[in-house]
mmCIF file of C-alpha atoms (C1' of nucleotides) in Angstrom:
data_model
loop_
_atom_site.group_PDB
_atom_site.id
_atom_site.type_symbol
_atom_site.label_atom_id
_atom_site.label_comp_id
_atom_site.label_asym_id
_atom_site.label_seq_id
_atom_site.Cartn_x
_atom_site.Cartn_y
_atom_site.Cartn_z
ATOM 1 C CA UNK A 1 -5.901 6.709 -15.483
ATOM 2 C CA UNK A 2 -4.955 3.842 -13.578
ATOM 3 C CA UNK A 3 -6.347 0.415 -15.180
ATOM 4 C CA UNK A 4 -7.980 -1.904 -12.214
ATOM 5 C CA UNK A 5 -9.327 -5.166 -13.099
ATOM 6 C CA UNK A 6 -12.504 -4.981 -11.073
ATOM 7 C CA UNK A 7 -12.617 -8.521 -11.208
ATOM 8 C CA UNK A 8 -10.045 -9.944 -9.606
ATOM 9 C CA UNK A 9 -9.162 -11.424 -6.246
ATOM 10 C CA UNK A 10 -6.985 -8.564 -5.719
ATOM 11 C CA UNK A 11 -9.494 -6.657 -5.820
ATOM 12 C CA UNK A 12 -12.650 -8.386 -4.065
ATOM 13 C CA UNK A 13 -10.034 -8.869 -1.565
ATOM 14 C CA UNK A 14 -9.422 -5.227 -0.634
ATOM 15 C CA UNK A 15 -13.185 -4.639 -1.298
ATOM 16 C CA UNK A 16 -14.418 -6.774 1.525
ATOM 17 C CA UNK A 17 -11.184 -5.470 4.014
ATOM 18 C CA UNK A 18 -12.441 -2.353 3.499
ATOM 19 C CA UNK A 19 -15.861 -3.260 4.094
ATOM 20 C CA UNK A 20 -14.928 -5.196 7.148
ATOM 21 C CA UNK A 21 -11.807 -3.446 8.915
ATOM 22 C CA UNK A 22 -11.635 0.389 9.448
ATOM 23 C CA UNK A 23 -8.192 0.005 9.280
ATOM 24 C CA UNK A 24 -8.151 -0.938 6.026
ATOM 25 C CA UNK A 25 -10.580 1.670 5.157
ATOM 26 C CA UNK A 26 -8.373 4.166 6.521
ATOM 27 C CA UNK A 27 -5.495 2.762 4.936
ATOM 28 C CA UNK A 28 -7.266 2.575 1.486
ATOM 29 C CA UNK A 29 -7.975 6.590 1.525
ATOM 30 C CA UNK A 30 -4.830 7.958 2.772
ATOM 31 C CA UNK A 31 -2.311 4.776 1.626
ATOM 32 C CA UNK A 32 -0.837 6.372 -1.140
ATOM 33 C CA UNK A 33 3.535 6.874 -1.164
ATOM 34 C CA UNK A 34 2.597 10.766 -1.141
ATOM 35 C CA UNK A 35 -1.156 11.372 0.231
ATOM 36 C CA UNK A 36 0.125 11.316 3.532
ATOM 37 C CA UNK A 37 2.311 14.520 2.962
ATOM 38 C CA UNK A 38 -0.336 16.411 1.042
ATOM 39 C CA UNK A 39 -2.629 15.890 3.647
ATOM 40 C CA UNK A 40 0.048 16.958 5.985
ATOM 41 C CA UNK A 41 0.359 20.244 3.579
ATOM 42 C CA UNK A 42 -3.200 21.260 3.601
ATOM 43 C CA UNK A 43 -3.843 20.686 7.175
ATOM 44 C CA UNK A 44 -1.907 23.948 7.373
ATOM 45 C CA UNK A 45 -4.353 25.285 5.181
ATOM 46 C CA UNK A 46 -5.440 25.688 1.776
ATOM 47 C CA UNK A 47 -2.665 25.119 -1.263
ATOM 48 C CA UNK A 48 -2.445 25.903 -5.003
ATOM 49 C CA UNK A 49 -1.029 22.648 -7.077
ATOM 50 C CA UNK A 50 2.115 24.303 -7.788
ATOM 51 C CA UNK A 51 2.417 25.630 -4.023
ATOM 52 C CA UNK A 52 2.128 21.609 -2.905
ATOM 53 C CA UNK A 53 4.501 20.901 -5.954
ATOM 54 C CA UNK A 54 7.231 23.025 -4.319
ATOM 55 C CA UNK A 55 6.247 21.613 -1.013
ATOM 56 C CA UNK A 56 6.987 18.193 -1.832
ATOM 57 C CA UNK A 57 10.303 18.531 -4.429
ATOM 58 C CA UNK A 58 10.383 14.784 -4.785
ATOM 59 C CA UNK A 59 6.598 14.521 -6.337
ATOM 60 C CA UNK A 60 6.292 13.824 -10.245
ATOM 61 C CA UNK A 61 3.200 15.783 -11.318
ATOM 62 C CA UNK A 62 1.564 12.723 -12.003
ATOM 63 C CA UNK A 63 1.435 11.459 -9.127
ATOM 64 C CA UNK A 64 0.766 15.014 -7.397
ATOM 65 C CA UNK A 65 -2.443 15.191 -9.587
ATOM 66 C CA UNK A 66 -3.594 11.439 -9.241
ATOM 67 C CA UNK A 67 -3.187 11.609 -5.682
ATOM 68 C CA UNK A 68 -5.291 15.142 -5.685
ATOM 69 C CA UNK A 69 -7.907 13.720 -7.574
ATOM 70 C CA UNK A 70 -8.460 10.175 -5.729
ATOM 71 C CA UNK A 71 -8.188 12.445 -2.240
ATOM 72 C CA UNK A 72 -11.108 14.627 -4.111
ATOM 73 C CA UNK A 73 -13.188 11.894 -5.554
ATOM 74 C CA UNK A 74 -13.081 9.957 -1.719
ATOM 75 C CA UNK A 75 -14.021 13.576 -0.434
ATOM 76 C CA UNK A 76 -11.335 14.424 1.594
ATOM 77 C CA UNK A 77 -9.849 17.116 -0.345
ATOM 78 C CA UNK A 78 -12.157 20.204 -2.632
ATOM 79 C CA UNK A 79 -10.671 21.227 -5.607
ATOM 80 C CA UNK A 80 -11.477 24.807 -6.317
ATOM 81 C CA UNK A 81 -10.839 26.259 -10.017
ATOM 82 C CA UNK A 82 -10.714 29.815 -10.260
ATOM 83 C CA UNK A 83 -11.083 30.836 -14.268
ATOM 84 C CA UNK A 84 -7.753 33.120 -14.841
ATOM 85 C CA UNK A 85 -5.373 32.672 -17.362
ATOM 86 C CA UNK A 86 -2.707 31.766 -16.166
ATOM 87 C CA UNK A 87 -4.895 29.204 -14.194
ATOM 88 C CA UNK A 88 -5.306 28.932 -10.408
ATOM 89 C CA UNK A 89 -6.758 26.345 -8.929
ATOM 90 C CA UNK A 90 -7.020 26.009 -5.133
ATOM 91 C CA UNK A 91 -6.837 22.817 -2.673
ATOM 92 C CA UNK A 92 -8.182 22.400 0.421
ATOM 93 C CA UNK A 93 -9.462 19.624 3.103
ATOM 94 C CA UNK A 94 -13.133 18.818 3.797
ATOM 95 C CA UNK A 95 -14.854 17.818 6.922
ATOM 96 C CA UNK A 96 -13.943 14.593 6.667
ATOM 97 C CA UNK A 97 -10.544 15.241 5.615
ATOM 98 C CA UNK A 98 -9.561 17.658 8.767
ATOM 99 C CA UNK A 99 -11.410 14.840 10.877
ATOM 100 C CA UNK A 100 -8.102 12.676 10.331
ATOM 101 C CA UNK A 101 -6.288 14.839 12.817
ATOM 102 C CA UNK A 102 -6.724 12.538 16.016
ATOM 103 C CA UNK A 103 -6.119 9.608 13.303
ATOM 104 C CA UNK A 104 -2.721 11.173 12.783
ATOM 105 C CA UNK A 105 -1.829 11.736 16.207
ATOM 106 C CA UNK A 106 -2.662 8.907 17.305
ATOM 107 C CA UNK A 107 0.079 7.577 14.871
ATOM 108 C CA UNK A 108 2.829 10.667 15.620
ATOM 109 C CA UNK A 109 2.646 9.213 18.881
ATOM 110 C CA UNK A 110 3.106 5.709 18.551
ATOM 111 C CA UNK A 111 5.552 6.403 16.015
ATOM 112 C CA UNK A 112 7.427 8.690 18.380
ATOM 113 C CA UNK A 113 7.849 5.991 20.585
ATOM 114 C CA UNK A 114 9.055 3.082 18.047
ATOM 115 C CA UNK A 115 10.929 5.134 15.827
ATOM 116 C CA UNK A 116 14.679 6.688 16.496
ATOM 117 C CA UNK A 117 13.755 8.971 13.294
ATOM 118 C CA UNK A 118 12.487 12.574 13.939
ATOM 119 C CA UNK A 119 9.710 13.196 11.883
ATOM 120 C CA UNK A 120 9.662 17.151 9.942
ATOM 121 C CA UNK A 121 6.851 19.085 11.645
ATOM 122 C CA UNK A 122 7.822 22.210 8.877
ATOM 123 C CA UNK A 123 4.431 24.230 10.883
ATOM 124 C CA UNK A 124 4.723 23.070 13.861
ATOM 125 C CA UNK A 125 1.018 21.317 14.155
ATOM 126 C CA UNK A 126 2.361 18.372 16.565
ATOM 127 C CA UNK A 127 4.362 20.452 18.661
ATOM 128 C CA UNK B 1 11.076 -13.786 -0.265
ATOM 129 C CA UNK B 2 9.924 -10.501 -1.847
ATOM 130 C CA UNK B 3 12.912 -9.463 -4.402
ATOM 131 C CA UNK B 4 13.325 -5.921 -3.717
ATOM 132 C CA UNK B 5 15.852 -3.486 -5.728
ATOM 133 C CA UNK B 6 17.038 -1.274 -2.828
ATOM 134 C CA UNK B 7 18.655 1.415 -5.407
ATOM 135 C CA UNK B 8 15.352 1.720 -6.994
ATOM 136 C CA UNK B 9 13.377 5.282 -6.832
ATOM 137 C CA UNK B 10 10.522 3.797 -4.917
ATOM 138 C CA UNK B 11 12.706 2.249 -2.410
ATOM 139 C CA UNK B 12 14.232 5.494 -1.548
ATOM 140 C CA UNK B 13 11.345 7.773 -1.751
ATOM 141 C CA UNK B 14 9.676 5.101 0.467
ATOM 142 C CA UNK B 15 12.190 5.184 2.615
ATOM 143 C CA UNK B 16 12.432 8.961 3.107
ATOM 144 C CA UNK B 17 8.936 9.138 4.018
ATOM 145 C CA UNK B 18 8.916 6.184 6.526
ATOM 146 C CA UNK B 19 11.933 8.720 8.096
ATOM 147 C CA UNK B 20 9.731 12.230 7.321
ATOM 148 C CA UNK B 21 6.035 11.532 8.090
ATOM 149 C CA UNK B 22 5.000 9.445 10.775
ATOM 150 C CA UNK B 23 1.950 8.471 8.770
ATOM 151 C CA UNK B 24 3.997 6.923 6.746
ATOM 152 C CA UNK B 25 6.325 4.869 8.806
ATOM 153 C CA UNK B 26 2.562 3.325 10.566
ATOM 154 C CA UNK B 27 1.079 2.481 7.218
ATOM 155 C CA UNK B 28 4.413 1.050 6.104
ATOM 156 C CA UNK B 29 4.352 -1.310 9.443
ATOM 157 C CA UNK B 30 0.746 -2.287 9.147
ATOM 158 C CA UNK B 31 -0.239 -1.854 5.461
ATOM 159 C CA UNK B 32 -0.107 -5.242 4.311
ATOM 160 C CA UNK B 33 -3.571 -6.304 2.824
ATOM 161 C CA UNK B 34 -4.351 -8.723 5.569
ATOM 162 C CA UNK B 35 -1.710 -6.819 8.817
ATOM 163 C CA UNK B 36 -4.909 -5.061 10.123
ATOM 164 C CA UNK B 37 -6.531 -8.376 10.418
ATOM 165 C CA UNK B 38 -4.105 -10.901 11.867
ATOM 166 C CA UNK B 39 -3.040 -8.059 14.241
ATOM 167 C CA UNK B 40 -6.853 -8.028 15.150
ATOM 168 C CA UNK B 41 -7.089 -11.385 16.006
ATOM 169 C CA UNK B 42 -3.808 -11.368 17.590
ATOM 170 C CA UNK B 43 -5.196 -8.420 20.034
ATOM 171 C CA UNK B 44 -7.518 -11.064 21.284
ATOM 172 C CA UNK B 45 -5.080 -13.390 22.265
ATOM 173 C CA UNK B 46 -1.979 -15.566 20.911
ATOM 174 C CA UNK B 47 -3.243 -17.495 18.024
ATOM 175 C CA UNK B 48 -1.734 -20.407 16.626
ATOM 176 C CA UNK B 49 -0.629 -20.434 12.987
ATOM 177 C CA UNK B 50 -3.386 -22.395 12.112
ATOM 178 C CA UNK B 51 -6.147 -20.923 13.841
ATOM 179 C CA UNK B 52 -4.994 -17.391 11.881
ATOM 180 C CA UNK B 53 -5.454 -19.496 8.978
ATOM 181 C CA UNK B 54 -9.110 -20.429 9.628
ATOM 182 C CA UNK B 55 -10.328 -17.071 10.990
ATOM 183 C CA UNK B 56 -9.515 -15.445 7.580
ATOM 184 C CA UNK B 57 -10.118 -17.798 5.057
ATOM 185 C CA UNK B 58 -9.930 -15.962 1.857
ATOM 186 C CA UNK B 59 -5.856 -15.471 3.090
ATOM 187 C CA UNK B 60 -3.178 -17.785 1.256
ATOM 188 C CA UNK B 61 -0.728 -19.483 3.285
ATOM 189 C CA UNK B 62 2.265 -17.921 1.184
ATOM 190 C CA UNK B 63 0.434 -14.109 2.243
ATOM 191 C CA UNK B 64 -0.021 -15.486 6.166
ATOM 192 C CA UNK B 65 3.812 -16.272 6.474
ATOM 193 C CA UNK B 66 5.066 -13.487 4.930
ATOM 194 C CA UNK B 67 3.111 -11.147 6.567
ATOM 195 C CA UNK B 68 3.210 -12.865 9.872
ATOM 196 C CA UNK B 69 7.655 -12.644 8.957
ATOM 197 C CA UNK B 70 7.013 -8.969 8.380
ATOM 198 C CA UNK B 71 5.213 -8.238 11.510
ATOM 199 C CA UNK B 72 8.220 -10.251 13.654
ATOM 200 C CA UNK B 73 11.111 -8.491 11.767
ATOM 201 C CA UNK B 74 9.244 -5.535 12.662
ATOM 202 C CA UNK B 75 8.586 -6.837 16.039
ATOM 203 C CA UNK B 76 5.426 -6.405 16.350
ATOM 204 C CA UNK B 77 4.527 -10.266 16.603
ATOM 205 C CA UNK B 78 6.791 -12.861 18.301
ATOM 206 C CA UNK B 79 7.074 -16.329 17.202
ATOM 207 C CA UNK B 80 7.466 -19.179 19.647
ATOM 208 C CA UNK B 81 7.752 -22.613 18.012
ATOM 209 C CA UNK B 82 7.291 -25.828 20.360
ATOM 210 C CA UNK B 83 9.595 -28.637 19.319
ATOM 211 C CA UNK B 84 6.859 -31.149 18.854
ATOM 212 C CA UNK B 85 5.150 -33.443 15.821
ATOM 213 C CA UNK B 86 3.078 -32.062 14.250
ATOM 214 C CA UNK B 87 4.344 -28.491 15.346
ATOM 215 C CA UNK B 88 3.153 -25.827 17.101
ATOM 216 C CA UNK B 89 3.697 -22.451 16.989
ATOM 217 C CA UNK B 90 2.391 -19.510 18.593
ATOM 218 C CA UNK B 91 1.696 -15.821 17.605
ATOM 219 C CA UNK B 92 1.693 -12.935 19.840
ATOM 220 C CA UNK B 93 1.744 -9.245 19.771
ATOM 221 C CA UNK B 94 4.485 -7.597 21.653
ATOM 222 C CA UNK B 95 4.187 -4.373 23.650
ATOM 223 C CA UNK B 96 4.686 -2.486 20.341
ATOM 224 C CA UNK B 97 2.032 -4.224 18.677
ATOM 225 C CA UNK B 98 -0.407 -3.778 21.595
ATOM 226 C CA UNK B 99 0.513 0.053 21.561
ATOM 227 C CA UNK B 100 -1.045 0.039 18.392
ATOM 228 C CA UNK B 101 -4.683 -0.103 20.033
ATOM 229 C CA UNK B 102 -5.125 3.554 20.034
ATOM 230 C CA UNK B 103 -4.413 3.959 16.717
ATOM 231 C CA UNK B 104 -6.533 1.484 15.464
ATOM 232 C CA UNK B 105 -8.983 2.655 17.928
ATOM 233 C CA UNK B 106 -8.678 6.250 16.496
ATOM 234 C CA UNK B 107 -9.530 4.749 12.549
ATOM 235 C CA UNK B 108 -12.325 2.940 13.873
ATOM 236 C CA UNK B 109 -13.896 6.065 15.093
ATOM 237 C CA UNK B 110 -13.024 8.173 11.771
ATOM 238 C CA UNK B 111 -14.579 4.776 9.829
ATOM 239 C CA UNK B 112 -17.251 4.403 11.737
ATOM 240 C CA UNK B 113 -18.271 8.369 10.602
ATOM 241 C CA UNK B 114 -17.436 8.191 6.783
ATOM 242 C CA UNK B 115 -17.713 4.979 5.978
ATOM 243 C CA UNK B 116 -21.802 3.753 5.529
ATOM 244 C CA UNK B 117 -20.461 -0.142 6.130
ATOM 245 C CA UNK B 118 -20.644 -2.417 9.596
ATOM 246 C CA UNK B 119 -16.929 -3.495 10.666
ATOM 247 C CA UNK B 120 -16.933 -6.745 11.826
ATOM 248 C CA UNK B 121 -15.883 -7.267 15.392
ATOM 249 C CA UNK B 122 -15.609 -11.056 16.176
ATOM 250 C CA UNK B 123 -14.258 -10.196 19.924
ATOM 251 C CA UNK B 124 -16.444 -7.184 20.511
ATOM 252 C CA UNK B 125 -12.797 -5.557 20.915
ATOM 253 C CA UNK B 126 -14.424 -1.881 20.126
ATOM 254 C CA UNK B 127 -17.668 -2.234 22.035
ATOM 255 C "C1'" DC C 1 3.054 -48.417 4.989
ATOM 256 C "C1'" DC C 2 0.048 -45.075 3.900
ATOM 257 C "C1'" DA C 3 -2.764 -41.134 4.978
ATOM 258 C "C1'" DT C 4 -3.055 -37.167 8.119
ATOM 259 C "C1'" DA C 5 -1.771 -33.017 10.517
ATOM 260 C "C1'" DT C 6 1.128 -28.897 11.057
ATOM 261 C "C1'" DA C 7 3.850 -25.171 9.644
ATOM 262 C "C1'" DC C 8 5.984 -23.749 6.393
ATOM 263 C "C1'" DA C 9 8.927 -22.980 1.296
ATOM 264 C "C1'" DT C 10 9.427 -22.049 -3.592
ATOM 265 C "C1'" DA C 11 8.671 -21.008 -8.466
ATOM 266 C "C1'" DC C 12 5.855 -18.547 -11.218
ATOM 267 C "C1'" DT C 13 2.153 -15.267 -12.857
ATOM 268 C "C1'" DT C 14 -1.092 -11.511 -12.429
ATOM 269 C "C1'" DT C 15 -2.455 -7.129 -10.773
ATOM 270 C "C1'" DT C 16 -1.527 -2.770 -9.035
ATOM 271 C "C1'" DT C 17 1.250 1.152 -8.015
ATOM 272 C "C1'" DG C 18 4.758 4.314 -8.953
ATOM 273 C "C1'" DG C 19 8.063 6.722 -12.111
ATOM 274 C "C1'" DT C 20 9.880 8.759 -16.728
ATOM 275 C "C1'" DA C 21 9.295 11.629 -20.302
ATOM 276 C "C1'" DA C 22 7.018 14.332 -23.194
ATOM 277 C "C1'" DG C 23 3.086 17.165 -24.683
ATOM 278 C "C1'" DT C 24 -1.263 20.501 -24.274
ATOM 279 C "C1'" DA C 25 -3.901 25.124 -23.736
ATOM 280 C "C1'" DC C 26 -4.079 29.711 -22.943
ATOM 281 C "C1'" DT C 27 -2.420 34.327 -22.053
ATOM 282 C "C1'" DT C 28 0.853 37.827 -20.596
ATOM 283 C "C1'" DG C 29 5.421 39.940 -20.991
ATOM 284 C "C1'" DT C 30 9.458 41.051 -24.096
ATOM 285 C "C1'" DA D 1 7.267 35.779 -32.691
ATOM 286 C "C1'" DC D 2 8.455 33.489 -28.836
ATOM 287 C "C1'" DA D 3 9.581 32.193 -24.103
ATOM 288 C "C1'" DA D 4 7.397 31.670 -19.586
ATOM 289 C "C1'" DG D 5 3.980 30.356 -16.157
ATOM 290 C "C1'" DT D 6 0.074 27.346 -14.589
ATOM 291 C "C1'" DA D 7 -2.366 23.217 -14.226
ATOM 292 C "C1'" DC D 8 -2.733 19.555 -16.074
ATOM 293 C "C1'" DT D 9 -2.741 14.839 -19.731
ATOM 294 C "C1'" DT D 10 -0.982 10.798 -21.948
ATOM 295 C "C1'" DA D 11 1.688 6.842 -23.340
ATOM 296 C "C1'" DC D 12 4.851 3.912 -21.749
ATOM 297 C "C1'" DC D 13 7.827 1.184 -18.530
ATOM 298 C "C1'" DA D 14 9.677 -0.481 -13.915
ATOM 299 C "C1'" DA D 15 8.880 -2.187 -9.558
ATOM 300 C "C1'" DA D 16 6.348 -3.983 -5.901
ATOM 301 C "C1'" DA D 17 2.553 -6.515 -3.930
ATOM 302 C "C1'" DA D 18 -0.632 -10.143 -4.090
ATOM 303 C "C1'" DG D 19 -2.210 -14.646 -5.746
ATOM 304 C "C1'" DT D 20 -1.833 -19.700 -7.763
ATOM 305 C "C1'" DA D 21 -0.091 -24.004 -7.433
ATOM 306 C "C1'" DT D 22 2.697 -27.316 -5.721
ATOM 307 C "C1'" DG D 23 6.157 -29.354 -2.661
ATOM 308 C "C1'" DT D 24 8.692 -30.283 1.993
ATOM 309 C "C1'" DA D 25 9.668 -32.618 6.844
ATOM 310 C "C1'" DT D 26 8.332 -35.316 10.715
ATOM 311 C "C1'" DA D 27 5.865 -38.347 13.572
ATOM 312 C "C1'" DT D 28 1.629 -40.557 14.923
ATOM 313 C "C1'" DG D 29 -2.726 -43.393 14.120
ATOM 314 C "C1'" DG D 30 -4.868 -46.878 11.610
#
DNA sequence: CCATATACATACTTTTTGGTAAGTACTTGT
DNA sequence: ACAAGTACTTACCAAAAAGTATGTATATGG
């Protein structure tokens, strides 16, 4: 899917961040250009692929699906596949997953205060 | 420094979520692969350039300046330079970097339940 | 007068991430 | 028979981020 050269600094690099800073750790599992916004999406409660597709116009489907999937394999996300033709297949945030909430706020807060940019709240779960 | 093509997709997806999600407008302040860790040491006091340099080792000096730029363009660092041979110049978090504590604060306790590894805490900072 | 220390700068390459475009399977509706 | 809907997959290319290696200025100590 995506080629990474286990080997190299790059990577042992980010490896022992991780390791070593929770921030980076953090950063790691929800760092991705569009994570943040699907998380944002299923904190409102479960979504079908094509329901976050239309959520998030700007998404290529592959990116909407890698993102899904490295969100599911780091556990923050279940993937449920009902079998129906045509297919639906459900997503929806795990423990760990809805434990980012304070994580978030934390940042809606401090990014309230440095940024002059208002932030879309499209269900309302800052206000 | 860092050629970047403005008109490019990325650039103006990026940009649209730094404006949209507040998630993403923190990571894109902080996300650099060694940020979390020179603001660290920075939250412990001003640091001179040099004594960054030896408390992360693995960093390059071309990664230390330009992330150490990027965090005073941002201003969240400021940069004092003494006019003296050999130079010195001092590193220091301004109010918007130290406002960060509470975010960091709120990763270190979501870390500290998913993740199975020790963070390393030099200045006992979290303790 | 040569090495040392400090705080950078610059050219170049590698690695990773993101985006484009096109295709697949399977079934229901027309 | 064929278009449409759903949830993907794949090959390829562009862009961004990180890393390697080397060079710069200035003054002080030996």
């Amino acid at each position: 899917m995506a080629k990474i050269k286990e080997s190299s600094t790059q990577q042992s690099n980010k490896r022992q961040a991780t390791l070593e800073c929770p921030v980076s750790y953090v950063i790691n599992k929800i760092g991705g250009r569009w994570k943040p916004l699907i998380i944002y999406h299923l904190l409102a409660g479960p979504r079908r692929y094509n329901e976050l597709k239309k959520a998030i116009p700007p998404i290529t489907e592959k990116m909407l699906i890698q993102h899904l999937k490295e969100l599911e394999t780091d556990k923050l996300i279940t993937r449920e596949a009902k079998q129906v033709v045509p297919p639906v297949v459900v997503y929806s945030l795990t423990v760990s997953g809805k434990a980012l909430m304070p994580v978030i706020q934390a940042m809606g807060k401090w990014a309230a205060l440095e940024s002059n940019a208002t932030p879309v709240d499209t269900y309302g779960l800052f206000s």
